[in-house]
Amino acid sequence: MVYLPHGILVDVVRRIGSSGFRELGPFIASGPEGRDAAFDAEVLAEADLDEFVFVSSLANEGSTYRPFFMRCFEAGNITAKYVEGLRRAVKDGPSTESLELIRSAERHIVYAAFANAIFEVAGGNYEQGMQCMASLAVKVSWLEEMVEIGDAVMAQVADLGPPMCGNYNETFRYPAGDVPNCIHFACSMYDVCFECIAYWYARRVALVC
Protein backbone atom coordinates (compact mmCIF):
# COMPACT_ATOMS: atom_id res chain seq x y z
CA MET A 1 0.00 0.00 0.00
CA VAL A 2 1.31 3.46 -0.94
CA TYR A 3 2.02 5.62 2.11
CA LEU A 4 0.15 8.91 2.27
CA PRO A 5 0.69 11.63 4.88
CA HIS A 6 -2.22 11.70 7.32
CA GLY A 7 -3.50 15.08 6.12
CA ILE A 8 -3.64 13.96 2.50
CA LEU A 9 -5.26 10.65 3.45
CA VAL A 10 -7.92 12.48 5.47
CA ASP A 11 -8.67 14.74 2.50
CA VAL A 12 -9.02 11.73 0.19
CA VAL A 13 -11.28 9.90 2.63
CA ARG A 14 -13.34 13.05 3.21
CA ARG A 15 -14.06 13.35 -0.50
CA ILE A 16 -15.03 9.70 -0.72
CA GLY A 17 -17.23 9.84 2.37
CA SER A 18 -19.09 12.86 1.03
CA SER A 19 -20.63 10.60 -1.60
CA GLY A 20 -22.00 8.15 0.97
CA PHE A 21 -21.07 7.09 4.49
CA ARG A 22 -20.90 3.42 3.50
CA GLU A 23 -17.88 4.26 1.34
CA LEU A 24 -15.96 4.75 4.58
CA GLY A 25 -16.35 1.08 5.50
CA PRO A 26 -13.26 -0.21 3.66
CA PHE A 27 -11.11 2.45 5.33
CA ILE A 28 -12.44 1.60 8.78
CA ALA A 29 -11.70 -2.07 8.17
CA SER A 30 -8.29 -1.52 6.58
CA GLY A 31 -6.37 -0.95 9.79
CA PRO A 32 -5.38 1.82 12.20
CA GLU A 33 -4.36 4.42 9.61
CA GLY A 34 -7.48 4.03 7.49
CA ARG A 35 -9.71 3.89 10.56
CA ASP A 36 -8.17 7.01 12.06
CA ALA A 37 -8.67 8.85 8.78
CA ALA A 38 -12.29 7.72 8.48
CA PHE A 39 -13.00 8.77 12.06
CA ASP A 40 -11.34 12.17 11.66
CA ALA A 41 -13.76 14.93 12.68
CA GLU A 42 -13.42 16.64 9.30
CA VAL A 43 -14.45 13.44 7.51
CA LEU A 44 -17.36 12.73 9.84
CA ALA A 45 -18.67 16.29 9.64
CA GLU A 46 -18.97 16.05 5.85
CA ALA A 47 -19.99 12.39 5.50
CA ASP A 48 -23.15 11.94 3.43
CA LEU A 49 -25.80 10.65 5.84
CA ASP A 50 -28.83 10.99 3.57
CA GLU A 51 -29.63 7.32 4.17
CA PHE A 52 -30.25 8.16 7.83
CA VAL A 53 -32.86 10.72 6.77
CA PHE A 54 -34.90 8.24 4.75
CA VAL A 55 -34.22 5.21 6.98
CA SER A 56 -34.28 7.11 10.25
CA SER A 57 -34.38 3.98 12.38
CA LEU A 58 -30.67 3.51 11.61
CA ALA A 59 -30.08 6.25 14.20
CA ASN A 60 -32.15 4.62 16.94
CA GLU A 61 -30.59 3.43 20.16
CA GLY A 62 -29.65 -0.22 19.72
CA SER A 63 -28.96 0.16 16.01
CA THR A 64 -25.57 -1.16 14.88
CA TYR A 65 -25.15 2.13 13.02
CA ARG A 66 -25.73 4.38 16.02
CA PRO A 67 -22.12 4.49 17.31
CA PHE A 68 -20.91 5.71 13.91
CA PHE A 69 -23.89 8.06 13.64
CA MET A 70 -23.09 9.59 17.02
CA ARG A 71 -19.48 10.12 15.99
CA CYS A 72 -20.83 12.15 13.07
CA PHE A 73 -23.23 13.98 15.38
CA GLU A 74 -20.44 14.91 17.78
CA ALA A 75 -18.34 16.10 14.83
CA GLY A 76 -21.11 18.55 13.89
CA ASN A 77 -22.56 16.77 10.85
CA ILE A 78 -25.66 18.76 9.85
CA THR A 79 -27.67 15.72 8.77
CA ALA A 80 -26.85 13.93 12.01
CA LYS A 81 -28.06 16.94 13.97
CA TYR A 82 -31.38 16.91 12.13
CA VAL A 83 -31.98 13.17 12.49
CA GLU A 84 -30.95 13.12 16.16
CA GLY A 85 -33.13 16.15 16.88
CA LEU A 86 -36.07 14.46 15.17
CA ARG A 87 -35.41 11.22 17.04
CA ARG A 88 -35.42 13.00 20.40
CA ALA A 89 -38.55 14.97 19.53
CA VAL A 90 -40.34 11.76 18.55
CA LYS A 91 -39.13 9.57 21.40
CA ASP A 92 -38.87 12.02 24.30
CA GLY A 93 -41.53 14.62 23.61
CA PRO A 94 -41.28 18.43 23.69
CA SER A 95 -37.86 19.89 24.41
CA THR A 96 -35.93 23.00 23.48
CA GLU A 97 -32.84 20.93 22.78
CA SER A 98 -34.46 18.73 20.12
CA LEU A 99 -35.96 21.75 18.36
CA GLU A 100 -32.60 23.53 18.38
CA LEU A 101 -30.99 20.52 16.71
CA ILE A 102 -33.70 20.37 14.05
CA ARG A 103 -33.54 24.13 13.54
CA SER A 104 -29.78 24.04 13.02
CA ALA A 105 -30.31 22.06 9.81
CA GLU A 106 -33.05 24.23 8.28
CA ARG A 107 -30.80 25.98 5.76
CA HIS A 108 -29.51 22.69 4.39
CA ILE A 109 -32.36 20.19 4.75
CA VAL A 110 -35.87 21.14 3.64
CA TYR A 111 -37.39 18.46 5.87
CA ALA A 112 -35.84 20.15 8.89
CA ALA A 113 -37.80 23.35 8.26
CA PHE A 114 -41.08 21.46 8.05
CA ALA A 115 -40.30 19.26 11.05
CA ASN A 116 -39.39 22.30 13.12
CA ALA A 117 -42.69 23.96 12.24
CA ILE A 118 -44.94 21.06 13.15
CA PHE A 119 -43.06 20.09 16.30
CA GLU A 120 -43.18 23.73 17.44
CA VAL A 121 -46.98 23.69 17.06
CA ALA A 122 -47.28 20.25 18.67
CA GLY A 123 -45.08 21.47 21.52
CA GLY A 124 -47.29 24.46 22.24
CA ASN A 125 -45.34 27.12 20.36
CA TYR A 126 -47.98 28.00 17.78
CA GLU A 127 -46.62 31.41 16.79
CA GLN A 128 -43.06 30.15 16.23
CA GLY A 129 -44.35 27.14 14.33
CA MET A 130 -46.42 29.25 11.97
CA GLN A 131 -43.48 31.59 11.36
CA CYS A 132 -41.40 28.56 10.35
CA MET A 133 -44.19 27.31 8.08
CA ALA A 134 -44.58 30.74 6.47
CA SER A 135 -40.84 30.94 5.78
CA LEU A 136 -40.90 27.49 4.18
CA ALA A 137 -43.96 28.40 2.10
CA VAL A 138 -41.98 31.23 0.50
CA LYS A 139 -39.37 28.72 -0.69
CA VAL A 140 -41.84 26.08 -1.87
CA SER A 141 -43.41 26.85 -5.22
CA TRP A 142 -46.59 24.79 -4.95
CA LEU A 143 -48.84 23.25 -2.32
CA GLU A 144 -48.32 19.68 -3.49
CA GLU A 145 -44.59 20.03 -2.83
CA MET A 146 -45.30 21.10 0.74
CA VAL A 147 -47.51 18.03 1.19
CA GLU A 148 -44.76 15.80 -0.24
CA ILE A 149 -42.29 17.28 2.25
CA GLY A 150 -44.77 16.78 5.07
CA ASP A 151 -45.43 13.17 4.10
CA ALA A 152 -41.68 12.51 3.93
CA VAL A 153 -41.23 13.91 7.45
CA MET A 154 -44.08 11.76 8.75
CA ALA A 155 -42.48 8.72 7.09
CA GLN A 156 -39.28 9.55 8.98
CA VAL A 157 -41.26 9.86 12.20
CA ALA A 158 -42.92 6.50 11.57
CA ASP A 159 -39.61 4.79 10.80
CA LEU A 160 -38.18 6.01 14.11
CA GLY A 161 -40.93 4.11 15.91
CA PRO A 162 -43.00 6.75 17.73
CA PRO A 163 -44.01 5.65 21.25
CA MET A 164 -47.71 6.57 20.91
CA CYS A 165 -47.78 7.53 24.57
CA GLY A 166 -49.24 11.04 24.39
CA ASN A 167 -46.02 13.03 24.73
CA TYR A 168 -47.69 16.03 23.09
CA ASN A 169 -51.23 15.68 24.44
CA GLU A 170 -50.71 18.42 27.01
CA THR A 171 -48.80 20.81 24.77
CA PHE A 172 -50.52 20.71 21.37
CA ARG A 173 -52.14 24.09 20.90
CA TYR A 174 -53.96 25.69 18.02
CA PRO A 175 -55.83 28.96 18.68
CA ALA A 176 -59.17 30.12 17.26
CA GLY A 177 -61.27 27.25 18.57
CA ASP A 178 -58.43 24.73 18.29
CA VAL A 179 -58.85 24.34 14.51
CA PRO A 180 -58.18 26.68 11.57
CA ASN A 181 -61.35 28.39 10.36
CA CYS A 182 -60.93 27.08 6.81
CA ILE A 183 -61.41 23.50 7.99
CA HIS A 184 -65.09 24.24 8.54
CA PHE A 185 -65.79 25.08 4.92
CA ALA A 186 -62.95 24.04 2.61
CA CYS A 187 -60.05 21.97 3.87
CA SER A 188 -59.65 18.39 5.00
CA MET A 189 -56.68 16.23 6.01
CA TYR A 190 -56.12 15.29 2.36
CA ASP A 191 -56.97 18.61 0.69
CA VAL A 192 -55.29 21.45 2.57
CA CYS A 193 -54.20 25.05 2.21
CA PHE A 194 -51.09 26.71 3.61
CA GLU A 195 -53.19 28.14 6.44
CA CYS A 196 -54.11 24.76 7.91
CA ILE A 197 -51.38 22.39 6.73
CA ALA A 198 -49.44 22.91 9.97
CA TYR A 199 -52.53 21.93 11.94
CA TRP A 200 -53.00 18.55 10.31
CA TYR A 201 -49.38 17.47 10.48
CA ALA A 202 -48.89 18.75 14.03
CA ARG A 203 -52.06 16.91 15.01
CA ARG A 204 -50.65 13.71 13.48
CA VAL A 205 -47.45 14.20 15.49
CA ALA A 206 -49.50 14.57 18.66
CA LEU A 207 -51.44 11.41 17.86
CA VAL A 208 -48.46 9.13 17.22
CA CYS A 209 -45.89 10.52 19.65
GROMACS .gro file of C-alpha atoms in nm:
model
  209
    1MET     CA    1   0.000   0.000   0.000
    2VAL     CA    2   0.131   0.346  -0.094
    3TYR     CA    3   0.202   0.562   0.211
    4LEU     CA    4   0.015   0.891   0.227
    5PRO     CA    5   0.069   1.163   0.488
    6HIS     CA    6  -0.222   1.170   0.732
    7GLY     CA    7  -0.350   1.508   0.612
    8ILE     CA    8  -0.364   1.396   0.250
    9LEU     CA    9  -0.526   1.065   0.345
   10VAL     CA   10  -0.792   1.248   0.547
   11ASP     CA   11  -0.867   1.474   0.250
   12VAL     CA   12  -0.902   1.173   0.019
   13VAL     CA   13  -1.128   0.990   0.263
   14ARG     CA   14  -1.334   1.305   0.321
   15ARG     CA   15  -1.406   1.335  -0.050
   16ILE     CA   16  -1.503   0.970  -0.072
   17GLY     CA   17  -1.723   0.984   0.237
   18SER     CA   18  -1.909   1.286   0.103
   19SER     CA   19  -2.063   1.060  -0.160
   20GLY     CA   20  -2.200   0.815   0.097
   21PHE     CA   21  -2.107   0.709   0.449
   22ARG     CA   22  -2.090   0.342   0.350
   23GLU     CA   23  -1.788   0.426   0.134
   24LEU     CA   24  -1.596   0.475   0.458
   25GLY     CA   25  -1.635   0.108   0.550
   26PRO     CA   26  -1.326  -0.021   0.366
   27PHE     CA   27  -1.111   0.245   0.533
   28ILE     CA   28  -1.244   0.160   0.878
   29ALA     CA   29  -1.170  -0.207   0.817
   30SER     CA   30  -0.829  -0.152   0.658
   31GLY     CA   31  -0.637  -0.095   0.979
   32PRO     CA   32  -0.538   0.182   1.220
   33GLU     CA   33  -0.436   0.442   0.961
   34GLY     CA   34  -0.748   0.403   0.749
   35ARG     CA   35  -0.971   0.389   1.056
   36ASP     CA   36  -0.817   0.701   1.206
   37ALA     CA   37  -0.867   0.885   0.878
   38ALA     CA   38  -1.229   0.772   0.848
   39PHE     CA   39  -1.300   0.877   1.206
   40ASP     CA   40  -1.134   1.217   1.166
   41ALA     CA   41  -1.376   1.493   1.268
   42GLU     CA   42  -1.342   1.664   0.930
   43VAL     CA   43  -1.445   1.344   0.751
   44LEU     CA   44  -1.736   1.273   0.984
   45ALA     CA   45  -1.867   1.629   0.964
   46GLU     CA   46  -1.897   1.605   0.585
   47ALA     CA   47  -1.999   1.239   0.550
   48ASP     CA   48  -2.315   1.194   0.343
   49LEU     CA   49  -2.580   1.065   0.584
   50ASP     CA   50  -2.883   1.099   0.357
   51GLU     CA   51  -2.963   0.732   0.417
   52PHE     CA   52  -3.025   0.816   0.783
   53VAL     CA   53  -3.286   1.072   0.677
   54PHE     CA   54  -3.490   0.824   0.475
   55VAL     CA   55  -3.422   0.521   0.698
   56SER     CA   56  -3.428   0.711   1.025
   57SER     CA   57  -3.438   0.398   1.238
   58LEU     CA   58  -3.067   0.351   1.161
   59ALA     CA   59  -3.008   0.625   1.420
   60ASN     CA   60  -3.215   0.462   1.694
   61GLU     CA   61  -3.059   0.343   2.016
   62GLY     CA   62  -2.965  -0.022   1.972
   63SER     CA   63  -2.896   0.016   1.601
   64THR     CA   64  -2.557  -0.116   1.488
   65TYR     CA   65  -2.515   0.213   1.302
   66ARG     CA   66  -2.573   0.438   1.602
   67PRO     CA   67  -2.212   0.449   1.731
   68PHE     CA   68  -2.091   0.571   1.391
   69PHE     CA   69  -2.389   0.806   1.364
   70MET     CA   70  -2.309   0.959   1.702
   71ARG     CA   71  -1.948   1.012   1.599
   72CYS     CA   72  -2.083   1.215   1.307
   73PHE     CA   73  -2.323   1.398   1.538
   74GLU     CA   74  -2.044   1.491   1.778
   75ALA     CA   75  -1.834   1.610   1.483
   76GLY     CA   76  -2.111   1.855   1.389
   77ASN     CA   77  -2.256   1.677   1.085
   78ILE     CA   78  -2.566   1.876   0.985
   79THR     CA   79  -2.767   1.572   0.877
   80ALA     CA   80  -2.685   1.393   1.201
   81LYS     CA   81  -2.806   1.694   1.397
   82TYR     CA   82  -3.138   1.691   1.213
   83VAL     CA   83  -3.198   1.317   1.249
   84GLU     CA   84  -3.095   1.312   1.616
   85GLY     CA   85  -3.313   1.615   1.688
   86LEU     CA   86  -3.607   1.446   1.517
   87ARG     CA   87  -3.541   1.122   1.704
   88ARG     CA   88  -3.542   1.300   2.040
   89ALA     CA   89  -3.855   1.497   1.953
   90VAL     CA   90  -4.034   1.176   1.855
   91LYS     CA   91  -3.913   0.957   2.140
   92ASP     CA   92  -3.887   1.202   2.430
   93GLY     CA   93  -4.153   1.462   2.361
   94PRO     CA   94  -4.128   1.843   2.369
   95SER     CA   95  -3.786   1.989   2.441
   96THR     CA   96  -3.593   2.300   2.348
   97GLU     CA   97  -3.284   2.093   2.278
   98SER     CA   98  -3.446   1.873   2.012
   99LEU     CA   99  -3.596   2.175   1.836
  100GLU     CA  100  -3.260   2.353   1.838
  101LEU     CA  101  -3.099   2.052   1.671
  102ILE     CA  102  -3.370   2.037   1.405
  103ARG     CA  103  -3.354   2.413   1.354
  104SER     CA  104  -2.978   2.404   1.302
  105ALA     CA  105  -3.031   2.206   0.981
  106GLU     CA  106  -3.305   2.423   0.828
  107ARG     CA  107  -3.080   2.598   0.576
  108HIS     CA  108  -2.951   2.269   0.439
  109ILE     CA  109  -3.236   2.019   0.475
  110VAL     CA  110  -3.587   2.114   0.364
  111TYR     CA  111  -3.739   1.846   0.587
  112ALA     CA  112  -3.584   2.015   0.889
  113ALA     CA  113  -3.780   2.335   0.826
  114PHE     CA  114  -4.108   2.146   0.805
  115ALA     CA  115  -4.030   1.926   1.105
  116ASN     CA  116  -3.939   2.230   1.312
  117ALA     CA  117  -4.269   2.396   1.224
  118ILE     CA  118  -4.494   2.106   1.315
  119PHE     CA  119  -4.306   2.009   1.630
  120GLU     CA  120  -4.318   2.373   1.744
  121VAL     CA  121  -4.698   2.369   1.706
  122ALA     CA  122  -4.728   2.025   1.867
  123GLY     CA  123  -4.508   2.147   2.152
  124GLY     CA  124  -4.729   2.446   2.224
  125ASN     CA  125  -4.534   2.712   2.036
  126TYR     CA  126  -4.798   2.800   1.778
  127GLU     CA  127  -4.662   3.141   1.679
  128GLN     CA  128  -4.306   3.015   1.623
  129GLY     CA  129  -4.435   2.714   1.433
  130MET     CA  130  -4.642   2.925   1.197
  131GLN     CA  131  -4.348   3.159   1.136
  132CYS     CA  132  -4.140   2.856   1.035
  133MET     CA  133  -4.419   2.731   0.808
  134ALA     CA  134  -4.458   3.074   0.647
  135SER     CA  135  -4.084   3.094   0.578
  136LEU     CA  136  -4.090   2.749   0.418
  137ALA     CA  137  -4.396   2.840   0.210
  138VAL     CA  138  -4.198   3.123   0.050
  139LYS     CA  139  -3.937   2.872  -0.069
  140VAL     CA  140  -4.184   2.608  -0.187
  141SER     CA  141  -4.341   2.685  -0.522
  142TRP     CA  142  -4.659   2.479  -0.495
  143LEU     CA  143  -4.884   2.325  -0.232
  144GLU     CA  144  -4.832   1.968  -0.349
  145GLU     CA  145  -4.459   2.003  -0.283
  146MET     CA  146  -4.530   2.110   0.074
  147VAL     CA  147  -4.751   1.803   0.119
  148GLU     CA  148  -4.476   1.580  -0.024
  149ILE     CA  149  -4.229   1.728   0.225
  150GLY     CA  150  -4.477   1.678   0.507
  151ASP     CA  151  -4.543   1.317   0.410
  152ALA     CA  152  -4.168   1.251   0.393
  153VAL     CA  153  -4.123   1.391   0.745
  154MET     CA  154  -4.408   1.176   0.875
  155ALA     CA  155  -4.248   0.872   0.709
  156GLN     CA  156  -3.928   0.955   0.898
  157VAL     CA  157  -4.126   0.986   1.220
  158ALA     CA  158  -4.292   0.650   1.157
  159ASP     CA  159  -3.961   0.479   1.080
  160LEU     CA  160  -3.818   0.601   1.411
  161GLY     CA  161  -4.093   0.411   1.591
  162PRO     CA  162  -4.300   0.675   1.773
  163PRO     CA  163  -4.401   0.565   2.125
  164MET     CA  164  -4.771   0.657   2.091
  165CYS     CA  165  -4.778   0.753   2.457
  166GLY     CA  166  -4.924   1.104   2.439
  167ASN     CA  167  -4.602   1.303   2.473
  168TYR     CA  168  -4.769   1.603   2.309
  169ASN     CA  169  -5.123   1.568   2.444
  170GLU     CA  170  -5.071   1.842   2.701
  171THR     CA  171  -4.880   2.081   2.477
  172PHE     CA  172  -5.052   2.071   2.137
  173ARG     CA  173  -5.214   2.409   2.090
  174TYR     CA  174  -5.396   2.569   1.802
  175PRO     CA  175  -5.583   2.896   1.868
  176ALA     CA  176  -5.917   3.012   1.726
  177GLY     CA  177  -6.127   2.725   1.857
  178ASP     CA  178  -5.843   2.473   1.829
  179VAL     CA  179  -5.885   2.434   1.451
  180PRO     CA  180  -5.818   2.668   1.157
  181ASN     CA  181  -6.135   2.839   1.036
  182CYS     CA  182  -6.093   2.708   0.681
  183ILE     CA  183  -6.141   2.350   0.799
  184HIS     CA  184  -6.509   2.424   0.854
  185PHE     CA  185  -6.579   2.508   0.492
  186ALA     CA  186  -6.295   2.404   0.261
  187CYS     CA  187  -6.005   2.197   0.387
  188SER     CA  188  -5.965   1.839   0.500
  189MET     CA  189  -5.668   1.623   0.601
  190TYR     CA  190  -5.612   1.529   0.236
  191ASP     CA  191  -5.697   1.861   0.069
  192VAL     CA  192  -5.529   2.145   0.257
  193CYS     CA  193  -5.420   2.505   0.221
  194PHE     CA  194  -5.109   2.671   0.361
  195GLU     CA  195  -5.319   2.814   0.644
  196CYS     CA  196  -5.411   2.476   0.791
  197ILE     CA  197  -5.138   2.239   0.673
  198ALA     CA  198  -4.944   2.291   0.997
  199TYR     CA  199  -5.253   2.193   1.194
  200TRP     CA  200  -5.300   1.855   1.031
  201TYR     CA  201  -4.938   1.747   1.048
  202ALA     CA  202  -4.889   1.875   1.403
  203ARG     CA  203  -5.206   1.691   1.501
  204ARG     CA  204  -5.065   1.371   1.348
  205VAL     CA  205  -4.745   1.420   1.549
  206ALA     CA  206  -4.950   1.457   1.866
  207LEU     CA  207  -5.144   1.141   1.786
  208VAL     CA  208  -4.846   0.913   1.722
  209CYS     CA  209  -4.589   1.052   1.965
   0.00000   0.00000   0.00000
